[in-house]
mmCIF file of C-alpha atoms and ligand atoms in Angstrom:
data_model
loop_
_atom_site.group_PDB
_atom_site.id
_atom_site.type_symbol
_atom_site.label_atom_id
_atom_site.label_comp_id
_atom_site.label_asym_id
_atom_site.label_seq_id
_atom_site.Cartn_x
_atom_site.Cartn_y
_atom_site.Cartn_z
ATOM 1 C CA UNK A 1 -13.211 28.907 16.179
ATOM 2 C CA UNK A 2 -12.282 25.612 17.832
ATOM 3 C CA UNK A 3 -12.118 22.815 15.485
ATOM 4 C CA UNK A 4 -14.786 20.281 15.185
ATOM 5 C CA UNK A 5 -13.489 16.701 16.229
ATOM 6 C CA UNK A 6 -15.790 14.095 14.574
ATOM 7 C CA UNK A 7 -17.513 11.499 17.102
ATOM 8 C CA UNK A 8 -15.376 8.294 16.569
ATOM 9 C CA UNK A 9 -16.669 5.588 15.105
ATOM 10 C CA UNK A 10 -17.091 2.005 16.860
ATOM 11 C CA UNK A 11 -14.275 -0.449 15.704
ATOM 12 C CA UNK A 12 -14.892 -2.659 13.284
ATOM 13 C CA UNK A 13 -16.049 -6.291 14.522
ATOM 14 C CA UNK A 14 -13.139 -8.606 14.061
ATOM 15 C CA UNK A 15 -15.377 -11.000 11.752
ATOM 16 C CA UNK A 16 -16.100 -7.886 9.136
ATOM 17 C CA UNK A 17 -12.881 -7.162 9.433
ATOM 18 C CA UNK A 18 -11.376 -10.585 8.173
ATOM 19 C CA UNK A 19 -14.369 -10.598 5.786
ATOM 20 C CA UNK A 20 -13.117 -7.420 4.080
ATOM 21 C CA UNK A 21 -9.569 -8.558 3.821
ATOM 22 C CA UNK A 22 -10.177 -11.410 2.181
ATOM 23 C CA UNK A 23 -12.340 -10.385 -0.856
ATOM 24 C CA UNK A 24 -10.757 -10.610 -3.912
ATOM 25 C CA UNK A 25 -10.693 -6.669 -5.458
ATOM 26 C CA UNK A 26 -9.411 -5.069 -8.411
ATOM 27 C CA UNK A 27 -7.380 -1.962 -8.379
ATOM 28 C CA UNK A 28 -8.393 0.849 -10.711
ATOM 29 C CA UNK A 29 -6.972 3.925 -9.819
ATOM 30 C CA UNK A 30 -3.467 3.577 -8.898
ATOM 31 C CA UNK A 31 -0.223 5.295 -9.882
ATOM 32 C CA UNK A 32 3.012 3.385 -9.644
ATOM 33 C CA UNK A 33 4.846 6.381 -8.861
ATOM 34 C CA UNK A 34 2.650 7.064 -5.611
ATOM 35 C CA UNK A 35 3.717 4.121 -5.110
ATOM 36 C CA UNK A 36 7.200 4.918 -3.555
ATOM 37 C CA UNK A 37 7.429 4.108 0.416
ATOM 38 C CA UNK A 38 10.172 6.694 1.617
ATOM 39 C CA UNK A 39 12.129 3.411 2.508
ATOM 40 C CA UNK A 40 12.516 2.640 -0.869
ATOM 41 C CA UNK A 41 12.983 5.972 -2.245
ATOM 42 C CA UNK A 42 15.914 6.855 0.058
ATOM 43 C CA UNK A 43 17.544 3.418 -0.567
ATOM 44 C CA UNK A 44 17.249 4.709 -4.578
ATOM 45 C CA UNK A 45 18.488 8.241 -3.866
ATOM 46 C CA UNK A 46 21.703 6.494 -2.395
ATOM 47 C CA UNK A 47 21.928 4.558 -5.272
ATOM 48 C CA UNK A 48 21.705 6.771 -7.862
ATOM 49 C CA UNK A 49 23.011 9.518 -5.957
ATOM 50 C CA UNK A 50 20.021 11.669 -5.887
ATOM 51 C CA UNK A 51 19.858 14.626 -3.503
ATOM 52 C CA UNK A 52 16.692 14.502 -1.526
ATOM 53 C CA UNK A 53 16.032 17.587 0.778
ATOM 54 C CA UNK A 54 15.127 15.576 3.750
ATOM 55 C CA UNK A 55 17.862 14.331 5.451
ATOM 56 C CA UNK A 56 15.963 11.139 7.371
ATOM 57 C CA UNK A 57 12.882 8.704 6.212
ATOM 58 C CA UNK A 58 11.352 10.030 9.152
ATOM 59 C CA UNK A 59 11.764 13.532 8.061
ATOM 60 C CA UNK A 60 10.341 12.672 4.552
ATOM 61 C CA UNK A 61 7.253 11.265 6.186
ATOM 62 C CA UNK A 62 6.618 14.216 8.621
ATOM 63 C CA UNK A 63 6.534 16.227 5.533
ATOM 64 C CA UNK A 64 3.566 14.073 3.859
ATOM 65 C CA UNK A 65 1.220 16.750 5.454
ATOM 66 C CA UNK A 66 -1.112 18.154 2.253
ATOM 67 C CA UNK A 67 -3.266 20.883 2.381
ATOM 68 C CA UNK A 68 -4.607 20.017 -1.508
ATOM 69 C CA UNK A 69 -3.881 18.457 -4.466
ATOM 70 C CA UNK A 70 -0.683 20.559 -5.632
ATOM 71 C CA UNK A 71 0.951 20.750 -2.397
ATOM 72 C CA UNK A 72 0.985 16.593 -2.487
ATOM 73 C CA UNK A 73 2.059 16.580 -6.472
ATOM 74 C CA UNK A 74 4.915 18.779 -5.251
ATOM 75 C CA UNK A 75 6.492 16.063 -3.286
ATOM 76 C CA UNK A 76 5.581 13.396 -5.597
ATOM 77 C CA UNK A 77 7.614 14.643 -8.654
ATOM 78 C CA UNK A 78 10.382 15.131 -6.067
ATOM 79 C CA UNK A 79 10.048 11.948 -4.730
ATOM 80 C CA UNK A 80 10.269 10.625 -8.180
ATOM 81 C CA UNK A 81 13.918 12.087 -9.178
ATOM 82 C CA UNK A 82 15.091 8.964 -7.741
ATOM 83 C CA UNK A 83 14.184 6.664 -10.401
ATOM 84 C CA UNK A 84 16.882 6.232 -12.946
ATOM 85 C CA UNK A 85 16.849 3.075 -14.197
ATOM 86 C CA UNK A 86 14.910 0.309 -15.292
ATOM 87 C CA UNK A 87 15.670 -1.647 -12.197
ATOM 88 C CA UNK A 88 14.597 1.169 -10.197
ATOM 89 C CA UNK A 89 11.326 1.105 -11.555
ATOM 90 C CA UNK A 90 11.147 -2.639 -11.759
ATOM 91 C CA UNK A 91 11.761 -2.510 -7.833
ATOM 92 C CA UNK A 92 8.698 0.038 -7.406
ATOM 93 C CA UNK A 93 6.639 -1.675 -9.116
ATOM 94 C CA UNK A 94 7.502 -5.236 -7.806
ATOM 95 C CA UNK A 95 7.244 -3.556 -3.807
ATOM 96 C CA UNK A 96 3.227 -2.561 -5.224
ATOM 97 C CA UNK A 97 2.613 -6.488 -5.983
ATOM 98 C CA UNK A 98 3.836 -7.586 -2.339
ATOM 99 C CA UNK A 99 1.218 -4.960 -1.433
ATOM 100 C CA UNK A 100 -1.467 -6.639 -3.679
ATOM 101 C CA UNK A 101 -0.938 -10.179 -2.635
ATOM 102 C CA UNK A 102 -1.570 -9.427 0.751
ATOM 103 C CA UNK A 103 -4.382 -7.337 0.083
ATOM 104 C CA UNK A 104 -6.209 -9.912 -1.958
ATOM 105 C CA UNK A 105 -6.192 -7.558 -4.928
ATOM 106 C CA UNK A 106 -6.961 -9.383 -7.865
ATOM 107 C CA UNK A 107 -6.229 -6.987 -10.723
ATOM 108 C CA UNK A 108 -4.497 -4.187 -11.267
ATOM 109 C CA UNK A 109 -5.098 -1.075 -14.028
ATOM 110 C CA UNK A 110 -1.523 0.875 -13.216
ATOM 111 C CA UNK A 111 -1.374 4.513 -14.299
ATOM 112 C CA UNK A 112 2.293 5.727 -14.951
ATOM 113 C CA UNK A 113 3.278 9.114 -15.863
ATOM 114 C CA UNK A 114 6.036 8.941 -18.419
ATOM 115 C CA UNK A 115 6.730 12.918 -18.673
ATOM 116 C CA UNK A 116 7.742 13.055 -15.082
ATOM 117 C CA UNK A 117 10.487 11.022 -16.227
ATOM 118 C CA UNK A 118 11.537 12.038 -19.666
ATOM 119 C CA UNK A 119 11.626 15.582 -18.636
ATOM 120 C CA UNK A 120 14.455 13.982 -16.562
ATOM 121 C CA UNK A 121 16.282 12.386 -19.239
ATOM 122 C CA UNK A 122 15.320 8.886 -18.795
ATOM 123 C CA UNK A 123 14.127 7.139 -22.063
ATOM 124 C CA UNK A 124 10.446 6.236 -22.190
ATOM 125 C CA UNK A 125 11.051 2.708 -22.760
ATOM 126 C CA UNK A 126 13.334 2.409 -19.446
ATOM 127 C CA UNK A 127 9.585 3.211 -17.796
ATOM 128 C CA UNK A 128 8.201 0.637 -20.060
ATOM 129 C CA UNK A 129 10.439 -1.964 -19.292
ATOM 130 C CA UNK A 130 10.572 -1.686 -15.426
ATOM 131 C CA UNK A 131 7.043 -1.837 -14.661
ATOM 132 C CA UNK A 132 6.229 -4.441 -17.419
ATOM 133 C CA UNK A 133 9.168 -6.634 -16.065
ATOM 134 C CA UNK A 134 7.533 -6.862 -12.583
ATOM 135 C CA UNK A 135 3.922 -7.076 -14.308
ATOM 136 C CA UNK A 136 4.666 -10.014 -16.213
ATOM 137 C CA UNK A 137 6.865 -11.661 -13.303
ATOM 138 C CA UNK A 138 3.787 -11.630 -11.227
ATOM 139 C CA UNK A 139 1.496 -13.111 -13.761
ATOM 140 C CA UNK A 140 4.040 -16.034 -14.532
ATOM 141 C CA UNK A 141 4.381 -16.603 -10.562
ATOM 142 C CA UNK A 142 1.314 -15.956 -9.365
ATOM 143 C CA UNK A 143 -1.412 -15.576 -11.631
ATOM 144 C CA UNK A 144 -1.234 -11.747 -10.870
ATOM 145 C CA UNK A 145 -3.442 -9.923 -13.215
ATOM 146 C CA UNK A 146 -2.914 -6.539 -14.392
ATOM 147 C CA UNK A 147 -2.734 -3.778 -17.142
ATOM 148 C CA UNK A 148 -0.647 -0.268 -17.647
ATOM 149 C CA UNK A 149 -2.478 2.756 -18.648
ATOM 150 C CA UNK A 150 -0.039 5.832 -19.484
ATOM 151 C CA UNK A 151 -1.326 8.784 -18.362
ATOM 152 C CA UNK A 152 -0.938 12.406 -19.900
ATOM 153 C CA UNK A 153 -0.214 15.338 -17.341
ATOM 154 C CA UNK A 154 -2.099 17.740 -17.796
ATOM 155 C CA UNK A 155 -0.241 20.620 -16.358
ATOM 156 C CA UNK A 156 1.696 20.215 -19.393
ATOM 157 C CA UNK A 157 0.760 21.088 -22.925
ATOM 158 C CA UNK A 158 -1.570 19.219 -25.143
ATOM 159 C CA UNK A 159 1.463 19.022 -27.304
ATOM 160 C CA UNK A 160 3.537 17.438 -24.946
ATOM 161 C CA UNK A 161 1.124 14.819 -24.544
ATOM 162 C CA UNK A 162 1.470 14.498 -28.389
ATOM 163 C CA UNK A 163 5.329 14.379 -27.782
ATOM 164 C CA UNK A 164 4.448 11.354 -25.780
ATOM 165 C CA UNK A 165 1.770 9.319 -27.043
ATOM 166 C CA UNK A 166 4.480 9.532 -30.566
ATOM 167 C CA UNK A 167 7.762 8.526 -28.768
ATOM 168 C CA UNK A 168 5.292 5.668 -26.986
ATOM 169 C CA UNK A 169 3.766 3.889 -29.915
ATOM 170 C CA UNK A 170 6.843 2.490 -31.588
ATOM 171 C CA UNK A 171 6.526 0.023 -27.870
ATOM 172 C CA UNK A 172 3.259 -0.879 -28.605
ATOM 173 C CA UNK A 173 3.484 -3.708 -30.128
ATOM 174 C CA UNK A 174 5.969 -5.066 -27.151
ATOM 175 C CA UNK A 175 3.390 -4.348 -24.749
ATOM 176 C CA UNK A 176 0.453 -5.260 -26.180
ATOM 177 C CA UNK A 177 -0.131 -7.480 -23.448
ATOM 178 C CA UNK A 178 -0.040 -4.812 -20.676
ATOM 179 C CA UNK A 179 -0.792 -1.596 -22.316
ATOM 180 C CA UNK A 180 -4.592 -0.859 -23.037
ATOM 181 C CA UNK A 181 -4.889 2.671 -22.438
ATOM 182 C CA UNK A 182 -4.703 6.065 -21.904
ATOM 183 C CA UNK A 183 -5.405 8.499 -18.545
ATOM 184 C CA UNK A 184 -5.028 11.888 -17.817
ATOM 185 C CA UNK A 185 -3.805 13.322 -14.025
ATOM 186 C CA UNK A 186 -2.162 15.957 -12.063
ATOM 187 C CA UNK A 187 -3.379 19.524 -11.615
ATOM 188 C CA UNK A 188 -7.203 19.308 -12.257
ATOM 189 C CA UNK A 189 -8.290 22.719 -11.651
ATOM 190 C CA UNK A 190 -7.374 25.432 -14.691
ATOM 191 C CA UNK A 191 -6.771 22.244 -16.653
ATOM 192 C CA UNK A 192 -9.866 21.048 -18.216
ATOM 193 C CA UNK A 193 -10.302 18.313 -19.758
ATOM 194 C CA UNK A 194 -10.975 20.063 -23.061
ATOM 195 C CA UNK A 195 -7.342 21.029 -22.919
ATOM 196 C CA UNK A 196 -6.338 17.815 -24.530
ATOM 197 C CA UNK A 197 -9.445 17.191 -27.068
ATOM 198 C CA UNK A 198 -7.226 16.376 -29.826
ATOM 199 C CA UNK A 199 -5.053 13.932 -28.049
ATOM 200 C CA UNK A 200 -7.664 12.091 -26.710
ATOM 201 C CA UNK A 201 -9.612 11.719 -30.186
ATOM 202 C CA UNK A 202 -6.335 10.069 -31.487
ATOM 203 C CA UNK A 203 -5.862 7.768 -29.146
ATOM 204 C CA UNK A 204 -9.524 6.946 -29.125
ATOM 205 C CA UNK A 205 -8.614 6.356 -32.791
ATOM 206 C CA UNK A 206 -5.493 3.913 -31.959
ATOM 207 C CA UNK A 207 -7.562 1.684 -30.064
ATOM 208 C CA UNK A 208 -6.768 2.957 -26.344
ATOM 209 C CA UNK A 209 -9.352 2.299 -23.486
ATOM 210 C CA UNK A 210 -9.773 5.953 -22.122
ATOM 211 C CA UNK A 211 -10.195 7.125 -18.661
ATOM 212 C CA UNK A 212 -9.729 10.442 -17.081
ATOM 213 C CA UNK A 213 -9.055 12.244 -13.304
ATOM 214 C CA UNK A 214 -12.315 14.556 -12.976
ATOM 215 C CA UNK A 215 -14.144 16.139 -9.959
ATOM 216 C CA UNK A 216 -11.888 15.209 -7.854
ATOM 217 C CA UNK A 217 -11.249 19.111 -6.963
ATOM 218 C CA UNK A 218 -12.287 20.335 -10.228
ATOM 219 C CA UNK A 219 -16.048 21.603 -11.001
ATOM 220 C CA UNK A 220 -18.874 18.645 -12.099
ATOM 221 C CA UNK A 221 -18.464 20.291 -15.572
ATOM 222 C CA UNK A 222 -14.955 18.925 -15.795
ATOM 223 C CA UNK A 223 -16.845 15.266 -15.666
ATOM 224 C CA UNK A 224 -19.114 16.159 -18.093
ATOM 225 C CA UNK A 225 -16.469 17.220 -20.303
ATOM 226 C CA UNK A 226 -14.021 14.326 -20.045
ATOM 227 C CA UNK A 227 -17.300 11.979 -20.728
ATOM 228 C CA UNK A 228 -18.666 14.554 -23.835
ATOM 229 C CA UNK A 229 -15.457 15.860 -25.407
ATOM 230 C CA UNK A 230 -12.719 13.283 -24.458
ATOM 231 C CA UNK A 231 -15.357 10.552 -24.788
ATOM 232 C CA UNK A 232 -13.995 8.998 -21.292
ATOM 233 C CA UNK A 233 -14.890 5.580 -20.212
ATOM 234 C CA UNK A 234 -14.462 5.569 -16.724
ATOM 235 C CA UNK A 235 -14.112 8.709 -14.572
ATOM 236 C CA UNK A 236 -10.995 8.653 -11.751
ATOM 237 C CA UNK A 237 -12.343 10.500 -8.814
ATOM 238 C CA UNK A 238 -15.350 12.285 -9.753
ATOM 239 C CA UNK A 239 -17.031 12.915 -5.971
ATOM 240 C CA UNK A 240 -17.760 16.863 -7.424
ATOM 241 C CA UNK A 241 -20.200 15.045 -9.707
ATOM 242 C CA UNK A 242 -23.040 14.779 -6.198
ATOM 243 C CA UNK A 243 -22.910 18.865 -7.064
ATOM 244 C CA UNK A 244 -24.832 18.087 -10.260
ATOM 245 C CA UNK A 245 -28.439 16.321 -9.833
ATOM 246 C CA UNK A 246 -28.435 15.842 -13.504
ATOM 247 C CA UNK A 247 -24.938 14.402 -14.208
ATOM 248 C CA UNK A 248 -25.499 12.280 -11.015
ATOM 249 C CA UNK A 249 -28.810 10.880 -13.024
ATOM 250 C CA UNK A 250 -26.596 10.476 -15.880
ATOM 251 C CA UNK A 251 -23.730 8.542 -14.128
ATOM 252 C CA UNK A 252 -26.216 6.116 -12.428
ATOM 253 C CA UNK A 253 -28.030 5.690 -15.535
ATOM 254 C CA UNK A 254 -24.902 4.933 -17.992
ATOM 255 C CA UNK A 255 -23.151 3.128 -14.842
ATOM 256 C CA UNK A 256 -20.147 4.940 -15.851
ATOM 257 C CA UNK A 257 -17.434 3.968 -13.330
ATOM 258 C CA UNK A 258 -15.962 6.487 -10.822
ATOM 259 C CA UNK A 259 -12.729 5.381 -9.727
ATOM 260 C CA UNK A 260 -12.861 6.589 -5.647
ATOM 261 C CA UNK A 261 -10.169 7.387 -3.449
ATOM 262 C CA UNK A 262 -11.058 7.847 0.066
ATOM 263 C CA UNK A 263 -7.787 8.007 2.190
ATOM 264 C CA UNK A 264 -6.355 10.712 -0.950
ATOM 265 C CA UNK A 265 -9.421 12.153 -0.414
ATOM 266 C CA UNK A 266 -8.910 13.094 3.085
ATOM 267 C CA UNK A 267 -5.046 13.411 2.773
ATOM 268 C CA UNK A 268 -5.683 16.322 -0.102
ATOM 269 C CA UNK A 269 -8.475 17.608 2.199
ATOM 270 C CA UNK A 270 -11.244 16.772 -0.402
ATOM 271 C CA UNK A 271 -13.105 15.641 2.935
ATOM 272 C CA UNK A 272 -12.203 16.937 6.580
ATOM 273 C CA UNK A 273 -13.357 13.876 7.697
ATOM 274 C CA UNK A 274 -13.801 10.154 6.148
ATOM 275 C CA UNK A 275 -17.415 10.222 8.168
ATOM 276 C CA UNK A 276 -18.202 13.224 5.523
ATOM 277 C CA UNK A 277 -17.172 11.131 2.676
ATOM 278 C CA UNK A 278 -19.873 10.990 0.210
ATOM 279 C CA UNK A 279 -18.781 7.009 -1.191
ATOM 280 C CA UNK A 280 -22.290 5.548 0.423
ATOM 281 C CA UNK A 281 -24.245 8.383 -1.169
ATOM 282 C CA UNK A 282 -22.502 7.740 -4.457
ATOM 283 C CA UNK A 283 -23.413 3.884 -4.365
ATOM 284 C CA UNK A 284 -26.915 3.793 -3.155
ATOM 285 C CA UNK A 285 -27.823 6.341 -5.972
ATOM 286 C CA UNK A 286 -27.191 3.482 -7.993
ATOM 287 C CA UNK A 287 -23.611 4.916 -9.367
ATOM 288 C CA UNK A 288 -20.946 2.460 -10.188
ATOM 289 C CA UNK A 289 -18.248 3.361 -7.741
ATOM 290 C CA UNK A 290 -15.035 1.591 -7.096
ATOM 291 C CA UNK A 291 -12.569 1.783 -3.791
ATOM 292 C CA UNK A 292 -8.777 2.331 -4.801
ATOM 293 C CA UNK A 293 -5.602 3.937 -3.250
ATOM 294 C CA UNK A 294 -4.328 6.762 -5.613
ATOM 295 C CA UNK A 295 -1.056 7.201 -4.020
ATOM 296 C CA UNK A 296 -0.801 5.003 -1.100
ATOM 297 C CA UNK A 297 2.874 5.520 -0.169
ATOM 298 C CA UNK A 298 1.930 8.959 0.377
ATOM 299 C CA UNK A 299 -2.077 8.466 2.087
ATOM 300 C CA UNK A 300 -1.579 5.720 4.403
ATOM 301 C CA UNK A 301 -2.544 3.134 2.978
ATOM 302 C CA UNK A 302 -3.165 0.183 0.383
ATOM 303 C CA UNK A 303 -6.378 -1.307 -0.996
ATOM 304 C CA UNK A 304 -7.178 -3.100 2.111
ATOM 305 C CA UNK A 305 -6.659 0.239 4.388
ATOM 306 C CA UNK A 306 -8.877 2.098 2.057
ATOM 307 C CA UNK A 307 -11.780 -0.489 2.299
ATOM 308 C CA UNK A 308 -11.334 -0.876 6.240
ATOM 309 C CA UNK A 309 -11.528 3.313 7.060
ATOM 310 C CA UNK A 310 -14.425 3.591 4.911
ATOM 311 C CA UNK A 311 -16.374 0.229 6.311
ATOM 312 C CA UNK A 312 -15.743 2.070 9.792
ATOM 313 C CA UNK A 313 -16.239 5.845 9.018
ATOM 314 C CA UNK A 314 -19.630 5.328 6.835
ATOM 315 C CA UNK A 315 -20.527 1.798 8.834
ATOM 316 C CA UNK A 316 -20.858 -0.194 5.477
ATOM 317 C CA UNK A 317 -22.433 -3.798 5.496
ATOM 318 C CA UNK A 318 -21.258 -6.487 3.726
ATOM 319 C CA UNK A 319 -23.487 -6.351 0.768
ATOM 320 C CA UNK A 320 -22.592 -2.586 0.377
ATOM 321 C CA UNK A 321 -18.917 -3.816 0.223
ATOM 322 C CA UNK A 322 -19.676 -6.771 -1.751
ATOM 323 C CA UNK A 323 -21.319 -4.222 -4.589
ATOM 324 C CA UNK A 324 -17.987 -1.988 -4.139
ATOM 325 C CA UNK A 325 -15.378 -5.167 -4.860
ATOM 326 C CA UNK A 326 -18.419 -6.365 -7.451
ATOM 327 C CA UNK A 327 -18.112 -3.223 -8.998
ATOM 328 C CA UNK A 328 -14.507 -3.132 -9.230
ATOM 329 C CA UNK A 329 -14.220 -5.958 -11.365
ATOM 330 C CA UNK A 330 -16.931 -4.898 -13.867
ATOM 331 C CA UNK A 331 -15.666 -1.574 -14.307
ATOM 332 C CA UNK A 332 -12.245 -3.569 -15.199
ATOM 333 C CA UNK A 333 -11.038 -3.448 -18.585
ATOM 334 C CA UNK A 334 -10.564 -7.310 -18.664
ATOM 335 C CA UNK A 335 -12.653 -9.354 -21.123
ATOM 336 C CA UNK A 336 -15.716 -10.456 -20.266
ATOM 337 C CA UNK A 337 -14.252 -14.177 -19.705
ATOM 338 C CA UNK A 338 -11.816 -13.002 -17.563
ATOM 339 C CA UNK A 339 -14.316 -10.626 -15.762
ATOM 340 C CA UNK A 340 -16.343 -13.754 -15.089
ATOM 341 C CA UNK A 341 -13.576 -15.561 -13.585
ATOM 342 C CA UNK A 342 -12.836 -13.228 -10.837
ATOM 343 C CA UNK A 343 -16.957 -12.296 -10.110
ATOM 344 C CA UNK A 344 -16.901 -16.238 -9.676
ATOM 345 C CA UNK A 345 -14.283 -16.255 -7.200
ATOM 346 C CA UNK A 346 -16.244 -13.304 -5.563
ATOM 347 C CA UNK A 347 -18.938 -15.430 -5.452
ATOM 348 C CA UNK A 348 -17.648 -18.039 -4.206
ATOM 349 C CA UNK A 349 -16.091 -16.280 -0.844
ATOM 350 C CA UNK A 350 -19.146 -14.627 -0.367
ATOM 351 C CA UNK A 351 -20.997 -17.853 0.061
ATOM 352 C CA UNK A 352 -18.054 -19.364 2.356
ATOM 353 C CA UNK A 353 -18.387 -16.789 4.484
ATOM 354 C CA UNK A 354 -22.109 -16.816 4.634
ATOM 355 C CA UNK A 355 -22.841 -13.256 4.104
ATOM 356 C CA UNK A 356 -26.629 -12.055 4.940
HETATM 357 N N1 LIG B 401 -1.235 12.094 -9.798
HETATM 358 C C1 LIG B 401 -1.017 11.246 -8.780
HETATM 359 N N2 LIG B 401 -2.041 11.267 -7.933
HETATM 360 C C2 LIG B 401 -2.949 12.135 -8.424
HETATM 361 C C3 LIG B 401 -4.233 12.576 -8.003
HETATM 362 N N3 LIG B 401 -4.814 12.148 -6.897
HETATM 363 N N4 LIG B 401 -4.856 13.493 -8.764
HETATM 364 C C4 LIG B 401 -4.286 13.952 -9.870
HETATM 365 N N5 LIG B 401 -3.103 13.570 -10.302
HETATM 366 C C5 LIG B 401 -2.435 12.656 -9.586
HETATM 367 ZN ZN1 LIG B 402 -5.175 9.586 -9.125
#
């Protein structure tokens, strides 16, 4: 069979364009370590005299070719055997704020995925340190606003996770100003979210805001399960939940958050094409869905990428991307005063820019 090209879509107008690039956004579903451009990463294998097994940027690059979700975490743990050091990860993170600034993105919820490091060898709080370092620079320089969620892979063993959360808490206190929660990512499907139950209840216990990947290739059960059992406040992903009328009714209903990644989604092959992408549908049934970039060093693109190939691809107006950047910063976990702030200043450039 030949394959099916889609029909391409009709550039965006210049004005809608600009318009989109300048709202101020929140980020909700990002993970530092998919944060690692290739120039970066080889400049850190040099340093820390990593072996990589691709002899050239370029090479690394060509390789960023996924035909689903494992075959992309393959080459991110790789890719993440460069970072050693607190530095290192200080550098990563501070390369992800240039990104923001020019993006317009507001405010930041950072996953990072401590395991893939200590199973390395590297102490926990040499994760801690680097990503808070550039966090707090930001917020002292800039205003930059953001918070670290540490996120449980759940490949791994529920008692791993355990392993963790214990060897985190003692930093707690040191980062109460950045850490608010808890996530759960990598390999979705034959890892449900049941898996880690126990874990979940205890940090529910401790205080953590809670979020979860689901439905992103797992089954609309897995969604129901990280909102029933793991008691989940936002949902990362979750486009498998349009499979389930009733858990579609229930998502609109509670306005529980789903955390959408269109350019991972057609770089894992979620969607063939970003025309097929069912964001729009998501949003006018009255579901509170958020645009954010995953991984973008390894799926083309930051923030402002994401918002621009779906306002082409699904020909979004301004008021449906005013919702999706109004939606971003109430599904924040940023008190309400805070919350205000920013819906203010999205107020505020929507009426400069006379939108209709
Ligand atoms: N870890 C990094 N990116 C991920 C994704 N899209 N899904 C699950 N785990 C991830
Ligand atoms: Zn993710």
């Amino acid at each position: 069979m030949p394959k099916i090209e889609p029909i391409p879509f009709p550039p965006l107008a210049a004005d809608l364009k600009s318009f989109i690039e300048g709202l101020p956004k929140a980020e909700l579903h990002l993970h530092i370590e998919g944060t690692l451009e290739p120039e970066l990463l080889f400049a850190l294998a040099q340093r820390n005299q990593v072996k990589l097994a691709y002899a050239t940027i370029e090479e690394l690059r060509a390789a960023y070719a996924f035909t689903d979700l494992q075959s992309f975490l393959d080459l991110y743990y790789a890719g993440a055997a460069v970072l050693l050091t607190e530095q290192d990860f200080y550098e990563m993170t501070a390369a992800y704020i240039v990104h923001c600034r020019a993006d317009n993105v507001r405010h930041a919820e950072i996953f990072f995925d401590p395991q893939t490091h200590t199973e390395r060898g590297i102490g926990i709080e040499v994760v801690f340190a680097g990503i808070a370092r550039a966090l707090r620079e930001a917020r002292q320089a800039h205003g930059f606003s953001s918070a670290m969620i540490m996120s449980f892979l759940r490949h791994l063993s529920e008692e791993d996770a355990f392993t963790t959360l214990e060897a985190a808490l003692p930093l707690r206190e040191q980062y109460q100003d950045l850490w608010i929660g808890i996530g759960l990512d990598s390999a979705e499907q034959g890892n449900p979210p049941e898996k880690f139950a126990k874990v979940f209840a205890r940090c529910a216990q401790l205080g953590f805001r809670l979020v979860a990947h689901a439905g992103e290739e797992g089954p609309p059960e897995y969604v129901r399960n990280a909102l029933d059992v793991l008691h989940v406040e936002r949902i990362d992903h979750g486009v498998r939940s349009e499979e389930d009328p009733i858990l579609m009714e229930r998502l609109a209903k509670q306005r529980t958050p789903l955390t959408v990644c269109p350019l991972s989604n057609l770089k894992l092959c979620v969607v063939s094409h970003l025309g097929d992408h069912n964001l729009a549908r998501l949003l006018h049934a009255g579901l509170a869905v958020t645009i954010n970039s995953d991984d973008p060093a390894y799926f083309g693109g930051y923030m402002n990428a994401n918002y621009l190939a779906v306002a082409e691809s699904l020909q979004l107006n301004r008021a449906e991307l005013i919702k999706l950047t109004r939606n971003s910063f109430e599904a924040s976990f940023l008190p309400t005063i805070e919350k205000q702030r920013l819906l203010e200043e999205l107020d505020g450039y929507c009426s400069a820019h006379q939108t209709h």
